[in-house]
Tab-separated table of C-alpha atoms and ligand atoms in Angstrom:
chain	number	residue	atom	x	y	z
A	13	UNK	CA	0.519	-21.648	-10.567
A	14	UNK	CA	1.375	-19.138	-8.106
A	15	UNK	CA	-1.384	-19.190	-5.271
A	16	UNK	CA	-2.451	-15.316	-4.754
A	17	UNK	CA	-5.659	-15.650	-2.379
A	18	UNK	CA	-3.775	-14.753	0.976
A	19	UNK	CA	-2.000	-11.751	1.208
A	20	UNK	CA	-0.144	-12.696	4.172
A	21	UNK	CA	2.046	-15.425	2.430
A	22	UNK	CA	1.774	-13.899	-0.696
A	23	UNK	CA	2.114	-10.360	-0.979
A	24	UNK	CA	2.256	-9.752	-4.853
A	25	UNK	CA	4.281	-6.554	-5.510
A	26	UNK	CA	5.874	-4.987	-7.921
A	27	UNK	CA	8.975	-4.458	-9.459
A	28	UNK	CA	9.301	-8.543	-10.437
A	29	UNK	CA	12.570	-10.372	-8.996
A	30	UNK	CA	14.663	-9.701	-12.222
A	31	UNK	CA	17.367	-12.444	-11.207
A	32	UNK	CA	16.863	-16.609	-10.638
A	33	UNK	CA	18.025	-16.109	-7.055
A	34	UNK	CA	15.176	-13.306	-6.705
A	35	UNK	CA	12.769	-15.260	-8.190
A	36	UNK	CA	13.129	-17.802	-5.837
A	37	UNK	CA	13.025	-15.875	-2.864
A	38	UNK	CA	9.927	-14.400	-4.173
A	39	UNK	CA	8.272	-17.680	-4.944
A	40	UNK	CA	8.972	-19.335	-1.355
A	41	UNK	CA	8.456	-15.847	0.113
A	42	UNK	CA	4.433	-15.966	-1.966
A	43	UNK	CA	3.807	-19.560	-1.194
A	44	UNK	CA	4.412	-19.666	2.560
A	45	UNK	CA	6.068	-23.081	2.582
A	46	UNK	CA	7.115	-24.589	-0.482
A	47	UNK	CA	9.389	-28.182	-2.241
A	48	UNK	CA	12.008	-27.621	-4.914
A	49	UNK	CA	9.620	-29.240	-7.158
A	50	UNK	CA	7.054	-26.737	-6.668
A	51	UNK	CA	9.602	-24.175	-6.926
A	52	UNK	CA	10.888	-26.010	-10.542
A	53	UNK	CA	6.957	-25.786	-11.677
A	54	UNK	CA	6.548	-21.859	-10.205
A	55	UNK	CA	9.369	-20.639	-11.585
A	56	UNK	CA	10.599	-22.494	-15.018
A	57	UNK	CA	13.857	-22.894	-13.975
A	58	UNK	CA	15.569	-26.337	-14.084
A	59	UNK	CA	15.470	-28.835	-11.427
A	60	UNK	CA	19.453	-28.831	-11.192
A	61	UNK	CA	19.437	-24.557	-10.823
A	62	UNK	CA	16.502	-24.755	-8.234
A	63	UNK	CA	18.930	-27.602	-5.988
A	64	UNK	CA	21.416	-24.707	-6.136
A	65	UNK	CA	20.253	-22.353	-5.665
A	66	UNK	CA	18.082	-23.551	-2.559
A	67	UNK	CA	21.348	-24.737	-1.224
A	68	UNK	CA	23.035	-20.801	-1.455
A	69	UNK	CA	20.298	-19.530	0.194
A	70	UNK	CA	20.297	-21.629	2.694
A	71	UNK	CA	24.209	-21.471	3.278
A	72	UNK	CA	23.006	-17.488	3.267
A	73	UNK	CA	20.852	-18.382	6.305
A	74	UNK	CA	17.794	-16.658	4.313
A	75	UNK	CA	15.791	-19.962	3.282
A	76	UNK	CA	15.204	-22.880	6.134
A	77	UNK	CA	13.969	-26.310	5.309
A	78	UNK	CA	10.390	-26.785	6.683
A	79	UNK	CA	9.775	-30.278	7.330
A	80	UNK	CA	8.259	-32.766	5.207
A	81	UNK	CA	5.014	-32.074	2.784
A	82	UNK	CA	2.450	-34.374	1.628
A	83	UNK	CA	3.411	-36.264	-1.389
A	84	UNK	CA	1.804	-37.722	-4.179
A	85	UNK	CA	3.356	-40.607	-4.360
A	86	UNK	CA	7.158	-41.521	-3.320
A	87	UNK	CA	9.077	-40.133	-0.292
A	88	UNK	CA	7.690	-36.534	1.174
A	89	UNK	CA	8.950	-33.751	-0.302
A	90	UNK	CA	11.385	-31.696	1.718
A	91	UNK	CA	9.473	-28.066	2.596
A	92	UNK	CA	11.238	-24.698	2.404
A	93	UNK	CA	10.229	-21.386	3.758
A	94	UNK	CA	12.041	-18.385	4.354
A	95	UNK	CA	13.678	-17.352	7.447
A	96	UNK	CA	11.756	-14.331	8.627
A	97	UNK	CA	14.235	-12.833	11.122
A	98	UNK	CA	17.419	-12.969	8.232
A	99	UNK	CA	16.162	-9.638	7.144
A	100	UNK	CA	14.427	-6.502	7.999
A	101	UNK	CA	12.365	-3.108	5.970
A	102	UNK	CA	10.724	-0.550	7.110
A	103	UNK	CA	7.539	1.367	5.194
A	104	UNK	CA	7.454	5.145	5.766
A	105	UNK	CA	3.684	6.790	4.522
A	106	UNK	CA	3.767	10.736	4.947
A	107	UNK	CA	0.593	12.310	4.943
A	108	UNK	CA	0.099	16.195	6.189
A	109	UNK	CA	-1.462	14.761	9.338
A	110	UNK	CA	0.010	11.690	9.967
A	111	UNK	CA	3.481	9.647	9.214
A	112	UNK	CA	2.933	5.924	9.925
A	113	UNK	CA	6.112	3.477	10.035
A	114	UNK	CA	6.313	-0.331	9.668
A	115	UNK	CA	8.981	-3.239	10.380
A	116	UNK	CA	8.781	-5.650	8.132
A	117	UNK	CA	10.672	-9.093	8.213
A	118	UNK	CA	11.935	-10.732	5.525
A	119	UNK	CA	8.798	-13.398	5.240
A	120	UNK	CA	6.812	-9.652	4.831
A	121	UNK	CA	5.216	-9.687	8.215
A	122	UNK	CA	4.615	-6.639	10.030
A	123	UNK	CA	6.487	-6.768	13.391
A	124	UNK	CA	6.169	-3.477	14.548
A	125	UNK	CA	4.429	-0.204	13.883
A	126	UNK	CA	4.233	3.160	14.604
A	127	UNK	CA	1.932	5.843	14.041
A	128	UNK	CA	2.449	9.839	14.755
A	129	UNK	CA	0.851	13.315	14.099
A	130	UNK	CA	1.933	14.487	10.668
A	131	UNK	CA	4.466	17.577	9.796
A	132	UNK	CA	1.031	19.299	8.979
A	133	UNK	CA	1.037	22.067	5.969
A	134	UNK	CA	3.897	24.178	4.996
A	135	UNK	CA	6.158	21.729	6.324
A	136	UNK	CA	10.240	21.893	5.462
A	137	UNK	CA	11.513	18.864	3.484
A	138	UNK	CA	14.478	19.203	5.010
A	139	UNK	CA	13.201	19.023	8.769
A	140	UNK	CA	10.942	16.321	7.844
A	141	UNK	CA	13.935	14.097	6.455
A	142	UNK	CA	15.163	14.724	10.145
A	143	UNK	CA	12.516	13.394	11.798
A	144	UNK	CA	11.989	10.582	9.714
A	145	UNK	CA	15.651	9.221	10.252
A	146	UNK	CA	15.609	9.891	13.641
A	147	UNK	CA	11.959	8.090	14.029
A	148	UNK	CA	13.117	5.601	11.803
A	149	UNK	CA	16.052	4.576	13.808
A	150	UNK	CA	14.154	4.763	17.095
A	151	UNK	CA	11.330	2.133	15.420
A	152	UNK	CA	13.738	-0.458	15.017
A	153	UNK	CA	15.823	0.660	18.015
A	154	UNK	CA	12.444	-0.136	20.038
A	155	UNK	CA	11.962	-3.331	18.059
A	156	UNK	CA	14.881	-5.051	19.321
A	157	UNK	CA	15.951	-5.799	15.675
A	158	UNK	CA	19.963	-5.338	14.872
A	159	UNK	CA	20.020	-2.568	12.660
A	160	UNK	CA	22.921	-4.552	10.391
A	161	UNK	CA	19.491	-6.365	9.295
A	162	UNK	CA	17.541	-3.509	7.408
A	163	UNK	CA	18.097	-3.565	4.029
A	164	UNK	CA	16.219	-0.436	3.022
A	165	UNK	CA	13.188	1.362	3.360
A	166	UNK	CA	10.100	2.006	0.975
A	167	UNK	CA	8.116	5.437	1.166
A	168	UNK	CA	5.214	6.753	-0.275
A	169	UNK	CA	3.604	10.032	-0.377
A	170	UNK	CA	0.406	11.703	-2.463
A	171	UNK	CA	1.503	11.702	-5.880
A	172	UNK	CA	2.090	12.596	-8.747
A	173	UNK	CA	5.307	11.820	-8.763
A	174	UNK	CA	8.083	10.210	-10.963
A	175	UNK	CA	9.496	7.269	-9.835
A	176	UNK	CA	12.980	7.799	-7.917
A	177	UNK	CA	12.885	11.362	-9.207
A	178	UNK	CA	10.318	13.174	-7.320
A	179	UNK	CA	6.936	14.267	-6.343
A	180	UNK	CA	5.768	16.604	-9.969
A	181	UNK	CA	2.700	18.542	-8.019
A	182	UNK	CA	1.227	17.934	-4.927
A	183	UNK	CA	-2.328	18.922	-2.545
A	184	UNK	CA	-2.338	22.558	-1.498
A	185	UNK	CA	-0.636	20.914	1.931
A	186	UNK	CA	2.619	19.673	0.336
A	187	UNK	CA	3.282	22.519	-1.887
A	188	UNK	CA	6.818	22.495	-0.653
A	189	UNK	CA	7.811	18.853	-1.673
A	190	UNK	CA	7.431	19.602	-5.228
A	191	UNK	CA	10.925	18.565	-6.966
A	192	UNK	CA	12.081	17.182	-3.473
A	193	UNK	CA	14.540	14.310	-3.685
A	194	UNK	CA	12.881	12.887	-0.702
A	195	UNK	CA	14.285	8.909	-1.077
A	196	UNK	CA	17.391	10.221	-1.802
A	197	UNK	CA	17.965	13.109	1.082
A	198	UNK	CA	16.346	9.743	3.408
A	199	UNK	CA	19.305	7.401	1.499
A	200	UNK	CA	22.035	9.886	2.708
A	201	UNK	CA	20.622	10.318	6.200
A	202	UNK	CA	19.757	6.961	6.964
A	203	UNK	CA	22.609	5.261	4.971
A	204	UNK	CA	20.008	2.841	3.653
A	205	UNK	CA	18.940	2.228	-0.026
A	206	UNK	CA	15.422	3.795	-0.490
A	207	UNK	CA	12.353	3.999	-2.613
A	208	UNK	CA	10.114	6.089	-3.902
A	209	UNK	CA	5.913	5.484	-4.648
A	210	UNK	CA	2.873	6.297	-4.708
A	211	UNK	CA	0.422	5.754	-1.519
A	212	UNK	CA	-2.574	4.461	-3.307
A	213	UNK	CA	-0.149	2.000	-5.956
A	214	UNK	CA	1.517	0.863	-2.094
A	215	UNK	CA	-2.047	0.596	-0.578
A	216	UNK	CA	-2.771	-2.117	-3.291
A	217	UNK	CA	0.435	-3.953	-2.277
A	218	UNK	CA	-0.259	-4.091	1.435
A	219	UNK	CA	-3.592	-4.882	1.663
A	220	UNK	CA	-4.254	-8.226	2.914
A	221	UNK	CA	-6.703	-10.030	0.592
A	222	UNK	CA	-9.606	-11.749	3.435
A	223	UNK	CA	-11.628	-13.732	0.490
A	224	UNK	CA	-11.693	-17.407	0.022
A	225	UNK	CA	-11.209	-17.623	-3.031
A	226	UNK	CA	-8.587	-16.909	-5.517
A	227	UNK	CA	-7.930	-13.282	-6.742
A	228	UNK	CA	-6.184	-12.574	-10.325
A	229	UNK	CA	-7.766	-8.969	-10.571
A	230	UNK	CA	-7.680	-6.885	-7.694
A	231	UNK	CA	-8.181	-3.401	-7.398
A	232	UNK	CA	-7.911	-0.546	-4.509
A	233	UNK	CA	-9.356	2.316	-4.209
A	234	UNK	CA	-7.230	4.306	-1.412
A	235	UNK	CA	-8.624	7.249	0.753
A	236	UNK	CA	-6.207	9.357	2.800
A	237	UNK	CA	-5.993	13.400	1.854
A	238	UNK	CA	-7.055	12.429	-1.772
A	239	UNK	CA	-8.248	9.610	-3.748
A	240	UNK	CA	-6.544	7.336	-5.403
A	241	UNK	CA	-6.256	3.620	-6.648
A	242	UNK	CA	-4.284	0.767	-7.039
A	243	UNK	CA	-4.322	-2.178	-9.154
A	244	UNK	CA	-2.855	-5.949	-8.730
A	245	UNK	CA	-2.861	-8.088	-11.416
A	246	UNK	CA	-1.966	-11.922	-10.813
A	247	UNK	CA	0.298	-10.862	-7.708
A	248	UNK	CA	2.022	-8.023	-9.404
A	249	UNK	CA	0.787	-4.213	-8.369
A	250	UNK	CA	0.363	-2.304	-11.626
A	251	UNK	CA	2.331	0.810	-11.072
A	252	UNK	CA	2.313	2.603	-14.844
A	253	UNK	CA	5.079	4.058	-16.437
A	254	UNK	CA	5.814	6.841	-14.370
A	255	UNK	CA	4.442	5.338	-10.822
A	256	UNK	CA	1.089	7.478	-11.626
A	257	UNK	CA	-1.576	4.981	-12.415
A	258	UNK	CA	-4.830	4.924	-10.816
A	259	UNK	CA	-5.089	8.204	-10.308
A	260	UNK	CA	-8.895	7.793	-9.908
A	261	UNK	CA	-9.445	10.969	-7.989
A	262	UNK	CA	-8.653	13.029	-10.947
A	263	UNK	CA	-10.804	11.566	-13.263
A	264	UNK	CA	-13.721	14.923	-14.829
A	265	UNK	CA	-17.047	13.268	-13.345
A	266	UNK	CA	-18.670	17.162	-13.902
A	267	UNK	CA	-17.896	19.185	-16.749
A	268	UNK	CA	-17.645	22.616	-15.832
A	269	UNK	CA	-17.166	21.502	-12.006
A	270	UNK	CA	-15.105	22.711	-9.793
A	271	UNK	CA	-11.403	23.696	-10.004
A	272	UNK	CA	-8.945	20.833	-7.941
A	273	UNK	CA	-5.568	21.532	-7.183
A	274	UNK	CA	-3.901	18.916	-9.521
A	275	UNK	CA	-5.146	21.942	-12.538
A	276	UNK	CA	-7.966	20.388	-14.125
A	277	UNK	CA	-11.651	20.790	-13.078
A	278	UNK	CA	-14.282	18.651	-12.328
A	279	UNK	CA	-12.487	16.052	-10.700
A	280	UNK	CA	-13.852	13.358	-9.017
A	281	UNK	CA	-11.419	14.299	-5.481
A	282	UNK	CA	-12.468	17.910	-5.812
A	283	UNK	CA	-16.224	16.773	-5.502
A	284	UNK	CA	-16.188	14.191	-2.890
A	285	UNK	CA	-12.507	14.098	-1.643
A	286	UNK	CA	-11.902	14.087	2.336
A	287	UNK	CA	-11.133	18.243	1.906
A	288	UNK	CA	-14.185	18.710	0.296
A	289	UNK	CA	-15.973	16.806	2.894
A	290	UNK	CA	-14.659	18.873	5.403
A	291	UNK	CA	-15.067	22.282	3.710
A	292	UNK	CA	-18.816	21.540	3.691
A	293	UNK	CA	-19.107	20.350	7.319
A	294	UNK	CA	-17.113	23.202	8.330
A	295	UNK	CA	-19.896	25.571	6.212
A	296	UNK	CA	-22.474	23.487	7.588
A	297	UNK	CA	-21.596	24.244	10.980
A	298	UNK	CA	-20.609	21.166	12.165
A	299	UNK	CA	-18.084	21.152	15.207
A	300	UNK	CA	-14.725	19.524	14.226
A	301	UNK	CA	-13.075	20.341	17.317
A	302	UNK	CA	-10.025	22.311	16.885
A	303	UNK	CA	-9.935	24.860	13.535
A	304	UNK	CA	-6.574	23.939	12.993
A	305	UNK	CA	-7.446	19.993	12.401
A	306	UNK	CA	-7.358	19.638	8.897
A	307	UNK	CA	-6.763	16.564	6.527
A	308	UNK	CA	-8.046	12.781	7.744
A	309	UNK	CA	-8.446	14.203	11.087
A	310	UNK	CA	-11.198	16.756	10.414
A	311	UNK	CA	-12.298	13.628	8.368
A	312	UNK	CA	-12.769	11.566	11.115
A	313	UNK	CA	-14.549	14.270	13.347
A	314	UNK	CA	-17.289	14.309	10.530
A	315	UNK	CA	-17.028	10.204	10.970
A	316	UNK	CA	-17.412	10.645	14.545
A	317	UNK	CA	-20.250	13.018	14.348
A	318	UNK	CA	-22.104	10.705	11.791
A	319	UNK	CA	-22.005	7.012	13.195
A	320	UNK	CA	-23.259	8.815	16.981
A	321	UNK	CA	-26.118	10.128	15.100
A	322	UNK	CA	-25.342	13.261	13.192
A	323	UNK	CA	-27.840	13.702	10.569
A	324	UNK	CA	-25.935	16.370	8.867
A	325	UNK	CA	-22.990	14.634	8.847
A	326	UNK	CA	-23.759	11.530	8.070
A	327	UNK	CA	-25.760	13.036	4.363
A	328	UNK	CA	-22.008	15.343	3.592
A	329	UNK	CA	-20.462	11.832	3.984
A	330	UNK	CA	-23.547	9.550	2.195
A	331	UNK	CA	-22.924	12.265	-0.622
A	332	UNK	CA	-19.625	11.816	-0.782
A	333	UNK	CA	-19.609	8.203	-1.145
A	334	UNK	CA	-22.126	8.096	-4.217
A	335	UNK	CA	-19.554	9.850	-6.067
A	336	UNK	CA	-16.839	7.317	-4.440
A	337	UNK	CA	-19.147	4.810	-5.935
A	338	UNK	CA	-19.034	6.447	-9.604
A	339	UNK	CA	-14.916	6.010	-9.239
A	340	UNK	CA	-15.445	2.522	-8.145
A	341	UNK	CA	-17.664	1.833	-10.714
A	342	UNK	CA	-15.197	3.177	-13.184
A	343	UNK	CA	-12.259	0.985	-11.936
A	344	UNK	CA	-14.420	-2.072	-12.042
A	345	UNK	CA	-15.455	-1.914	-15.432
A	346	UNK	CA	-11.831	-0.822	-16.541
A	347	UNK	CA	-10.237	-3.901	-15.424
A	348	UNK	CA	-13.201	-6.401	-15.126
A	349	UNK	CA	-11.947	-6.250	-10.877
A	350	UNK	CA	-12.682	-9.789	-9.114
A	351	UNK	CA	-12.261	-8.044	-5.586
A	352	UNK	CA	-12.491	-4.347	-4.741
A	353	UNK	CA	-11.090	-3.513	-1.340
A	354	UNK	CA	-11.796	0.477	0.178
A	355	UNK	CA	-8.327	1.313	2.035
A	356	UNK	CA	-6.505	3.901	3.407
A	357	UNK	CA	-6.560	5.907	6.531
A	358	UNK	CA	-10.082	7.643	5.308
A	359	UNK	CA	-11.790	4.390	4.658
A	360	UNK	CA	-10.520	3.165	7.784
A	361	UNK	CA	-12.485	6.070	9.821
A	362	UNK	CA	-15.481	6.423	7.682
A	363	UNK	CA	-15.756	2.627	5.600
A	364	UNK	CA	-18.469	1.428	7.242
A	365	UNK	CA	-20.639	4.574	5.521
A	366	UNK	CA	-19.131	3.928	2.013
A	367	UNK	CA	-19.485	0.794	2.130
A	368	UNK	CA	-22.210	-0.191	0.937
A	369	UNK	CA	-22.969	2.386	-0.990
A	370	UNK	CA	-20.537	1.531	-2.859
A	371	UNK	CA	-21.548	-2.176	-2.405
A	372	UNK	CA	-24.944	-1.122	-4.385
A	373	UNK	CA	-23.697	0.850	-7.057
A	374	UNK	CA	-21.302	-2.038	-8.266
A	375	UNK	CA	-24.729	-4.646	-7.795
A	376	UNK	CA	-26.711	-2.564	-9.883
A	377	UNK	CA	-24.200	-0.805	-12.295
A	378	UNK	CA	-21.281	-1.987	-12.688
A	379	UNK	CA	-21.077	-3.542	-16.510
A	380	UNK	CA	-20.106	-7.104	-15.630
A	381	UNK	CA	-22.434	-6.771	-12.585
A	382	UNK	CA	-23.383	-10.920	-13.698
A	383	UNK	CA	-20.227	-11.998	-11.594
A	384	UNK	CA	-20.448	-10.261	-8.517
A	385	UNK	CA	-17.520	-7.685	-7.745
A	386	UNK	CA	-16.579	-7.980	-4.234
A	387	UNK	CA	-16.402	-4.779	-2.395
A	388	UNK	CA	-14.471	-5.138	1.210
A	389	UNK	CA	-12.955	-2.927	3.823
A	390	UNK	CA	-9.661	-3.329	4.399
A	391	UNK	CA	-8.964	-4.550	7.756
A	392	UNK	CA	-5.930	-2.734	8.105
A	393	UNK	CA	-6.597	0.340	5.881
A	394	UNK	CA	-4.367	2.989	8.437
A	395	UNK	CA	-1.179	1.063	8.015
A	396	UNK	CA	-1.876	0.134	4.141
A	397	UNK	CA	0.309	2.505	2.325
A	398	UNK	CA	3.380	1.969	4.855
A	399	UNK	CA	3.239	-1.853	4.473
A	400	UNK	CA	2.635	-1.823	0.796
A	401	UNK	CA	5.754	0.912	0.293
A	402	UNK	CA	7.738	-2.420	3.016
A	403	UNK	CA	6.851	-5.266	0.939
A	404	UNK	CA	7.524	-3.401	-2.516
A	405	UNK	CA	11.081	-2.370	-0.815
A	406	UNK	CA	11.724	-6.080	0.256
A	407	UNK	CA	10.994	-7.181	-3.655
A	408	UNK	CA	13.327	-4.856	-5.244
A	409	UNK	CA	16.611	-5.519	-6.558
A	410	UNK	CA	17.760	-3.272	-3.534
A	411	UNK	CA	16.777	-5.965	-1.053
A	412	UNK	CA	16.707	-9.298	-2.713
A	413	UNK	CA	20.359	-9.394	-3.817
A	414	UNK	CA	21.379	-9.107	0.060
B	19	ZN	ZN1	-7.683	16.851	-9.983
């Protein structure tokens, strides 16, 4: 069996290697270090194809030999892993406020990041495509990686969208992307293959899993602008049909409530999402510094304000997260989740409020509350999205057949 309880050596993202060759590169890429016999048990495929295979990739100088592993009787097995500087992507995550970049290698380590102010609202597609070509080529200009060795780049944005078409709708701040061929106007610019996803289906790819035990079922729930979610199943993010599941934030928790952007009412994000957070601080009174900050950073103020003591600020946020906790709740007993983990630039200012909060509700509510959900901040919720939107990118078809 695949292992899946460390994130660093085994990433799990979707789509699946679709080819023997990918699947290989998959499987060594998942286990860290790995024998051809393992690799014959992991994958199905014969002992024979797995010795060729092996050998190609290792001609390809994408697969080294490892030393020798323990053995269970006979000679040690030879190890293989892959060779993490034989390939490069880079994860793009746009946000209003912020656009964070990663360098990933081809083992699916992050070896260099970047994180700057966002286009803000009313931003021009076209100008952004500018700057993220010319940022992206200064990233791995910095990072002292040949540029011959980037094999594409994954980004994500708010959905909804549909896949390698477009965004459908977006927050009051993207209005303009709508119907955007982002990936594709980033393709011609940067000359590199591209792809297209949702930030909270990404944020379930990139998060590092920090439990010690195994993890079939595990489940995101991603903060930035909005809410969303994520789901990975045995390794593999669940993405949906159209790259639109999880959408969490936009499930009715208040008939009658009040109108969100996406059309419907009620919705869960329009309640207790970051905007609505800051809307009531802002009513409250509460100094967020500049009017003009808006999104995750008028978030953070309220943060700020409520973990130095804020009283007001720290209820607007308490109230937000009991609502988080009824979308939580939700995914949980949807999918029966073995580890929940709060991610996203939001949860990375604020987590240590929601946390347990939503820690309690899942004790005391959630259905299958017998086994003990694990609720966890992600240690690297900023970067989440970007690294998810890498490692997906380095799975594709796009990448692997390099
Ligand atoms: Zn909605």
């Amino acid at each position: 069996m695949q292992q899946v309880s460390d994130a660093s050596r085994s990433p799990g993202y979707d789509p699946a290697p679709t080819n023997s060759r990918a699947l290989i590169v998959d499987s060594i890429r998942s286990a860290g270090t790995v024998s051809r016999v393992e690799l014959t048990q992991i994958t199905g495929l014969t002992a024979p194809s797995v010795t060729t295979l092996v050998r190609r990739l290792i001609d390809d100088g994408l697969v080294d030999e490892a030393g020798r592993g323990s053995s269970t009787g006979g000679k040690p097995r030879t190890m293989l892993r892959i060779r993490a500087a034989a390939r490069y992507v880079v994860g793009v995550h746009l946000s209003a406020d912020s656009l964070t970049y990663v360098l990933v290698d081809y083992a699916g380590a992050v070896v260099a990041r970047w994180r700057r102010a966002g286009p803000g609202d009313d931003s021009d597609p076209e100008q952004v495509v500018e700057r993220i070509a010319a940022e992206t080529t200064e990233l791995i200009e910095r990072s002292g990686v040949d540029p011959s060795l980037v094999l594409g780049l994954g980004f994500v944005c708010p959905g909804p969208l549909i896949r390698n078409r477009g965004v459908t709708s977006a927050p009051p701040s993207m209005t303009h992307w709508v119907g955007f061929p982002i990936h594709r106007r980033l393709e011609e610019r940067l000359g590199l293959p591209a792809l297209l996803e949702n930030d909270a289906t990404a944020a379930a790819a990139g998060t590092r899993l920090t439990t010690s035990h195994d993890v079939s079922v595990m489940a995101a729930l991603f903060m930035s602008e909005g809410i969303g979610s994520g789901l990975r199943l045995n390794g593999n993010v669940y993405q949906g049909a159209h790259g639109n599941a999880g959408e969490v934030g936009h499930i009715c928790v208040q008939i009658g409530g009040p109108q969100c952007w996406c059309g419907s009412t009620g919705c869960l994000e329009a309640i207790a999402g970051p905007a609505t957070v800051v809307a009531k601080a802002r009513a409250a009174g509460l100094d967020l510094g500049s009017p003009r900050r808006t999104g995750v950073a008028a978030f953070a103020a309220i943060a700020r304000l409520a973990l130095t003591g804020d009283s007001r600020a720290e209820a607007i946020l308490r109230d937000s997260a009991s609502w988080l906790a009824l979308g939580a709740q939700t995914i949980t007993n949807m999918y029966d989740v073995q580890l929940l983990v709060l991610t996203g630039p939001a949860f990375a200012v604020a987590g240590t409020i929601y946390l347990p909060i939503i820690q309690e509700r899942i004790l005391s509510s959630a259905f299958g509350r017998a086994v003990n959900t694990e609720v966890v901040l992600d240690e690297r919720g900023h970067d989440a999205a970007a690294i998810g939107a890498a490692l997906m990118m380095l799975r594709s078809d796009l990448a692997i057949s390099a």
